mmCIF file of C-alpha atoms in Angstrom:
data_model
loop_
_atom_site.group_PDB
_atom_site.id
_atom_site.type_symbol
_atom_site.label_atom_id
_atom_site.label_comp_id
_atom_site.label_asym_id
_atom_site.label_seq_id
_atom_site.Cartn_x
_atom_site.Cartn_y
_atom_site.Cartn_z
ATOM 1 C CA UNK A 7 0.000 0.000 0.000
ATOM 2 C CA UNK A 8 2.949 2.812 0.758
ATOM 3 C CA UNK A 9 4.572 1.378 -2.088
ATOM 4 C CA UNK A 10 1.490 2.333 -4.887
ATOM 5 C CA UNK A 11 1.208 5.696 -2.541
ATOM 6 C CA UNK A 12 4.803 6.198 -3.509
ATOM 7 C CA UNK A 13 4.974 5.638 -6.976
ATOM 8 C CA UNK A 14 1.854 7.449 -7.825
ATOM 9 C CA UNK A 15 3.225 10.342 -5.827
ATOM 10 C CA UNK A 16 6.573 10.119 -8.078
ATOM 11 C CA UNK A 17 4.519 9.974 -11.321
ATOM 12 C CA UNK A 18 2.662 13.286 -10.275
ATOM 13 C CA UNK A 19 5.879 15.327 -9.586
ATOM 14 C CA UNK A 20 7.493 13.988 -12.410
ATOM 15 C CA UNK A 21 4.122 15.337 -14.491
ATOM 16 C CA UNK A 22 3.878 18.395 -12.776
ATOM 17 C CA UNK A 23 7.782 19.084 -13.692
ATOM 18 C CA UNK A 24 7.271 17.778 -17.354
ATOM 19 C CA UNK A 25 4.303 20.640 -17.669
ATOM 20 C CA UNK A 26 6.525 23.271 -15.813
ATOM 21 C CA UNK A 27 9.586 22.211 -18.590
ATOM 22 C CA UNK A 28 6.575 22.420 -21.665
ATOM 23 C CA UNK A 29 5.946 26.195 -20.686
ATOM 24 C CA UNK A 30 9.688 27.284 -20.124
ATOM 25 C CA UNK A 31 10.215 26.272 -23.737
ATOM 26 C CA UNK A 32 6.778 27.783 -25.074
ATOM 27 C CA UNK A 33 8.244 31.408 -25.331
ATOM 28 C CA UNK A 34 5.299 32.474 -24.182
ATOM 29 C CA UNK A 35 6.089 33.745 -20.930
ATOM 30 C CA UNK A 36 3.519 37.176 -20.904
ATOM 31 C CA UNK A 37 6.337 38.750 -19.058
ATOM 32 C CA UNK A 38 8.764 38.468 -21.702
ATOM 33 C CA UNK A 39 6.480 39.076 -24.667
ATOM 34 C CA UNK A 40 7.992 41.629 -26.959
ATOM 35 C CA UNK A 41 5.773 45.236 -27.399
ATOM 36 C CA UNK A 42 3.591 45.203 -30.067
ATOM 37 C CA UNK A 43 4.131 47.315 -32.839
ATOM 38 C CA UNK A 44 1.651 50.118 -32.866
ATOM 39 C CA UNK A 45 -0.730 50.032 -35.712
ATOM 40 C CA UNK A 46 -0.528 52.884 -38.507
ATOM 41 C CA UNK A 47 -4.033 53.839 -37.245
ATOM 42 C CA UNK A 48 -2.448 53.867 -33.373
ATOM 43 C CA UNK A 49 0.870 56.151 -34.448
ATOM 44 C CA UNK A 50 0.480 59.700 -33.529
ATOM 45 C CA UNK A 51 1.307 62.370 -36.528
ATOM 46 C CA UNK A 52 4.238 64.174 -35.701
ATOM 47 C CA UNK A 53 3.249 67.595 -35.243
ATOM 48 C CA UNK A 54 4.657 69.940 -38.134
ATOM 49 C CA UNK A 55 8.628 71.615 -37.407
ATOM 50 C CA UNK A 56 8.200 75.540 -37.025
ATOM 51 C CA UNK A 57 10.636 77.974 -37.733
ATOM 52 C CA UNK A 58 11.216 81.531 -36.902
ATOM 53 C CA UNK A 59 12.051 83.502 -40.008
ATOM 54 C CA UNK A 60 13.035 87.452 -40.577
ATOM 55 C CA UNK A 61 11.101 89.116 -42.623
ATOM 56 C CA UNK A 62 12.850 92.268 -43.926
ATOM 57 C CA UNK A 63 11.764 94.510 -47.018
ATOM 58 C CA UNK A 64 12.246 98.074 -47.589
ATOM 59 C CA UNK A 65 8.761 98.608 -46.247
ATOM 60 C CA UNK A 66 8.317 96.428 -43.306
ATOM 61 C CA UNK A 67 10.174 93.834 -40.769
ATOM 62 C CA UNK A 68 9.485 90.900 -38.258
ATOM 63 C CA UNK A 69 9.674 87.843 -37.629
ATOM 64 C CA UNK A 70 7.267 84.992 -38.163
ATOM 65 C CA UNK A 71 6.833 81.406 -37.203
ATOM 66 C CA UNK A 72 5.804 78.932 -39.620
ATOM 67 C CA UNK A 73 5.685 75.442 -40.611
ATOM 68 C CA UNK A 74 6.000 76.357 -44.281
ATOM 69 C CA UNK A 75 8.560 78.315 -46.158
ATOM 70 C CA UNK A 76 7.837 82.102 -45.647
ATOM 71 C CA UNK A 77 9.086 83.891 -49.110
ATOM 72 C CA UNK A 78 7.589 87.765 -48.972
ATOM 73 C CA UNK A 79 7.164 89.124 -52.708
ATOM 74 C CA UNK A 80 7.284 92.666 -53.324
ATOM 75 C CA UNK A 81 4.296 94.315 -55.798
ATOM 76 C CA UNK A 82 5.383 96.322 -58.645
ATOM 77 C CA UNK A 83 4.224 100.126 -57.130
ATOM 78 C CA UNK A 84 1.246 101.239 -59.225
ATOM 79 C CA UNK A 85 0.534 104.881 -58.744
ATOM 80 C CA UNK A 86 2.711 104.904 -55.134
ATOM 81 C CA UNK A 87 0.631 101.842 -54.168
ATOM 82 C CA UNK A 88 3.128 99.406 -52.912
ATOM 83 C CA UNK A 89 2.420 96.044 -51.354
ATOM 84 C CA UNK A 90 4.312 93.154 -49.309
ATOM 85 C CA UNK A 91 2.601 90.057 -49.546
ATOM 86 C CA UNK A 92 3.874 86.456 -47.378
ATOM 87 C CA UNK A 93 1.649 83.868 -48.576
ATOM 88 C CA UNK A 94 1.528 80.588 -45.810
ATOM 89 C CA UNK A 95 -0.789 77.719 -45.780
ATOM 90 C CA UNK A 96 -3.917 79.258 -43.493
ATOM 91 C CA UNK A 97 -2.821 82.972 -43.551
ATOM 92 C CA UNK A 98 -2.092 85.794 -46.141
ATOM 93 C CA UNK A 99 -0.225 88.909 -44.730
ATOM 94 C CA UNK A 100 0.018 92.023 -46.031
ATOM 95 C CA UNK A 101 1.528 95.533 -46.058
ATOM 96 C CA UNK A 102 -0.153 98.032 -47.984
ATOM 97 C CA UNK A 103 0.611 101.871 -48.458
ATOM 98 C CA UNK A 104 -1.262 104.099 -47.401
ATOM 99 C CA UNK A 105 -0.909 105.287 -50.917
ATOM 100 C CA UNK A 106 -3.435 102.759 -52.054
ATOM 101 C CA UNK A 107 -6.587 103.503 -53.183
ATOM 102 C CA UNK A 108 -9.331 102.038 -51.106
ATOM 103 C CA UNK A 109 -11.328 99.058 -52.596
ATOM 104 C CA UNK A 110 -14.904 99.778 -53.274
ATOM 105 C CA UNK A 111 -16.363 96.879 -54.201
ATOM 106 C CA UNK A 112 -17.109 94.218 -51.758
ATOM 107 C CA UNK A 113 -14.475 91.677 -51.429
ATOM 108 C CA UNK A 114 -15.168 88.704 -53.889
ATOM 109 C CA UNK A 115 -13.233 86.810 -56.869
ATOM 110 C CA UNK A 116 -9.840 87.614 -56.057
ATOM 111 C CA UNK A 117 -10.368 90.564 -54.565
ATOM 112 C CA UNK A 118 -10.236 90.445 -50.654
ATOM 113 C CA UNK A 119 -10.387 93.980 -49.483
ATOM 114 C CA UNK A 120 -7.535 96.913 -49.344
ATOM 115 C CA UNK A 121 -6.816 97.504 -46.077
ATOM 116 C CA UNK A 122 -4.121 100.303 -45.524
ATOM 117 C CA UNK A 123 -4.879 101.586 -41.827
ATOM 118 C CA UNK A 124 -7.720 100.550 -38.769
ATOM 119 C CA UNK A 125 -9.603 103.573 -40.648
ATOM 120 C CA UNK A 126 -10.531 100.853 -43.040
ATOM 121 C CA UNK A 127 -12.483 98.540 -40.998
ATOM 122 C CA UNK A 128 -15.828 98.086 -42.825
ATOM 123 C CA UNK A 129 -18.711 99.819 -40.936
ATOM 124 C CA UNK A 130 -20.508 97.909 -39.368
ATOM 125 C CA UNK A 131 -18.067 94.957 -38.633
ATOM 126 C CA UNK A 132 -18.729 93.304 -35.588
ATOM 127 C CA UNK A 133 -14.610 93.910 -34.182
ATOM 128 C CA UNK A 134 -12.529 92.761 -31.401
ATOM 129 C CA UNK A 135 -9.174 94.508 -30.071
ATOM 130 C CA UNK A 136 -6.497 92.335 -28.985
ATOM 131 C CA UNK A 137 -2.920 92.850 -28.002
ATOM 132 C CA UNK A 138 -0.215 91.461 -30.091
ATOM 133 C CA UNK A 139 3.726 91.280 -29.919
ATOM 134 C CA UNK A 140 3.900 93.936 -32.395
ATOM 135 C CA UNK A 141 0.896 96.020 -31.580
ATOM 136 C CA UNK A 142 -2.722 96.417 -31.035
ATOM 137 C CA UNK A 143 -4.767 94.577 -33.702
ATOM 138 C CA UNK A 144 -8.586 94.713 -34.617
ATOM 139 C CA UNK A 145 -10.671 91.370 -35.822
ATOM 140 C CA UNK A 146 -13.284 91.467 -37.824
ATOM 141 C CA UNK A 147 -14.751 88.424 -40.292
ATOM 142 C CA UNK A 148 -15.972 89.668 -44.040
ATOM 143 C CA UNK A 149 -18.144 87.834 -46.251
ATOM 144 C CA UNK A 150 -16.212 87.138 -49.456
ATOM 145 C CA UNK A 151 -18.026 85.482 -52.411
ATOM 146 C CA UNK A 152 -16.945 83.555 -55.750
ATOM 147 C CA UNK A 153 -19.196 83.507 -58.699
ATOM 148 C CA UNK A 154 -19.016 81.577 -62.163
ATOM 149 C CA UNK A 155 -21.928 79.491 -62.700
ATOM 150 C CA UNK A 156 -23.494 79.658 -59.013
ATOM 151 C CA UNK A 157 -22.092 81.993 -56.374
ATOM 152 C CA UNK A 158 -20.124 80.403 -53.415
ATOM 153 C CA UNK A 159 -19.756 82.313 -49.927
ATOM 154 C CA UNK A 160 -17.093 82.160 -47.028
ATOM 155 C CA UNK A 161 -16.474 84.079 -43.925
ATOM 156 C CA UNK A 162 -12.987 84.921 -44.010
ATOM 157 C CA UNK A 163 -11.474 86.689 -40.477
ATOM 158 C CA UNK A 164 -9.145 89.590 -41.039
ATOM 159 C CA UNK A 165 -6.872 91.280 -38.562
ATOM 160 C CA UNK A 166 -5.587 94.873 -39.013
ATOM 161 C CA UNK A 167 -2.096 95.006 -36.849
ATOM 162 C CA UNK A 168 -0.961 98.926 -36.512
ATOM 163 C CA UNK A 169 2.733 98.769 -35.771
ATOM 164 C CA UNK A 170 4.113 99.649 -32.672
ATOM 165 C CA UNK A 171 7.189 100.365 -34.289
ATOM 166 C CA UNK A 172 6.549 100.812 -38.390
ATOM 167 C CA UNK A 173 9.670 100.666 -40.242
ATOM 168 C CA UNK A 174 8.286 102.683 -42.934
ATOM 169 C CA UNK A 175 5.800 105.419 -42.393
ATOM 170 C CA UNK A 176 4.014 104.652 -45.469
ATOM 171 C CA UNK A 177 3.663 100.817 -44.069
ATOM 172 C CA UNK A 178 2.279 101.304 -40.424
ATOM 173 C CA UNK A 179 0.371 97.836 -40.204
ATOM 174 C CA UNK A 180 0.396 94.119 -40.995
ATOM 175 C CA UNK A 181 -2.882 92.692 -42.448
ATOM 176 C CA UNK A 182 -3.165 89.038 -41.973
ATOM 177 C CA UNK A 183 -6.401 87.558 -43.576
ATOM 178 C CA UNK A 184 -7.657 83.797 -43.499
ATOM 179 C CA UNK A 185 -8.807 83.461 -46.984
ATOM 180 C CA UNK A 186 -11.908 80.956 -47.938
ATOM 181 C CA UNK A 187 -11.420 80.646 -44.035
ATOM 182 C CA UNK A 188 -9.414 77.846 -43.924
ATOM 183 C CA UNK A 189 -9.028 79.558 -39.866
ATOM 184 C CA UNK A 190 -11.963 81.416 -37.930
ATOM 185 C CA UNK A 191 -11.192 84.565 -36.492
ATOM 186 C CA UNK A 192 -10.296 82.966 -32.976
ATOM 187 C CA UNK A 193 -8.224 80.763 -34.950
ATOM 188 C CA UNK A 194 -6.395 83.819 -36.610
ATOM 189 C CA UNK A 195 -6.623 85.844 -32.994
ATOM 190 C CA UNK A 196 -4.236 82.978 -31.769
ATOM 191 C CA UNK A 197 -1.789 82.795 -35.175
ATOM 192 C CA UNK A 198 -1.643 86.862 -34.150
ATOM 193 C CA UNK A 199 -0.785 86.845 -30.844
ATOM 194 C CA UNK A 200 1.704 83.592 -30.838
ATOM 195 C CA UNK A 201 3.232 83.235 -34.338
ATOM 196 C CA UNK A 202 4.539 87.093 -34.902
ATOM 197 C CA UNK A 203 7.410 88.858 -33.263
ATOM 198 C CA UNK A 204 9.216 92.119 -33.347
ATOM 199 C CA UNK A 205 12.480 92.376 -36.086
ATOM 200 C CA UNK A 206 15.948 92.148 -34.431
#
């Protein structure tokens, strides 16, 4: 009788160390498991690289920060009306003289408003004043409009940024203007008050 009690307890240790031996060489130890490889759908988009660039024309200067390349062009002067234009992804700004003639018509196929000083503020707008790096700034959103065989509307936000310190006379703001609103005017307020900077 101890004998069978014996040898049945040496056949369960010897299974019991057989099944420990099976899951040592499994490789399947959760502890050890390798990371998983996060999914395409799971991988978080790098935010885009900004860069602070001078800006620095005979008319105006400062510095911008922007994930695309910032290349200002410089309008032929037509009648003293000369222009500074940096084109980015969201935003257009501008520097117009104050020798430009003001636009007329309302702002629609190509034509987004001229916008020289805060004098030019539509009546009417609905604005806000804000505080910026390089000077006090008014909001406003227009309605521009495209028309060729139906008409098309967007509200596009425009800030007018007087110049704390103009480098030209004949240049005392920045205009930055969403166009098509690809930002709304709290978008813009923010590009306004965190992406520009003063020259130097």
């Amino acid at each position: 009788m101890t004998a069978r009690r014996r040898t049945a307890a040496a056949l369960t240790t010897g299974l019991a160390v057989l099944g420990l031996a099976g899951c040592a060489s499994s490789g399947k130890d959760p502890v050890s498991m390798p990371t998983p490889e996060p999914t395409r759908s799971q991988s978080a988009t790098a935010p885009p690289v900004e860069r602070e660039t001078e800006v620095n024309t005979e008319a105006v200067a400062f510095r911008i920060r922007a994930s695309t390349p910032v290349q200002p062009t410089t309008a032929p002067a037509t009648e003293g009306c000369a222009q500074v234009v940096v084109r980015l992804g969201d935003v257009t700004i501008e520097s117009n003289s104050t020798q430009c003639k003001a636009q007329t018509q309302a702002p629609g196929n190509g034509r987004h408003g001229m916008y020289r000083t805060a004098a030019d503020v539509p009546a009417g707008a609905a604005t806000e004043t804000i505080r910026t790096p390089l000077g006090d700034a008014i909001l406003f959103t227009q309605r521009y409009f495209e028309a060729t065989n139906s008409v098309t509307y967007w509200n596009e936000p425009v800030a007018i940024v007087t110049l704390r310190n103009p480098k030209q006379a004949t240049h005392p703001t920045l205009i930055l203007r969403s166009d098509k609103g690809k930002l709304d005017q709290a978008a813009l307020r923010t590009f306004v008050e965190t992406k520009l900077s003063p020259s130097g």
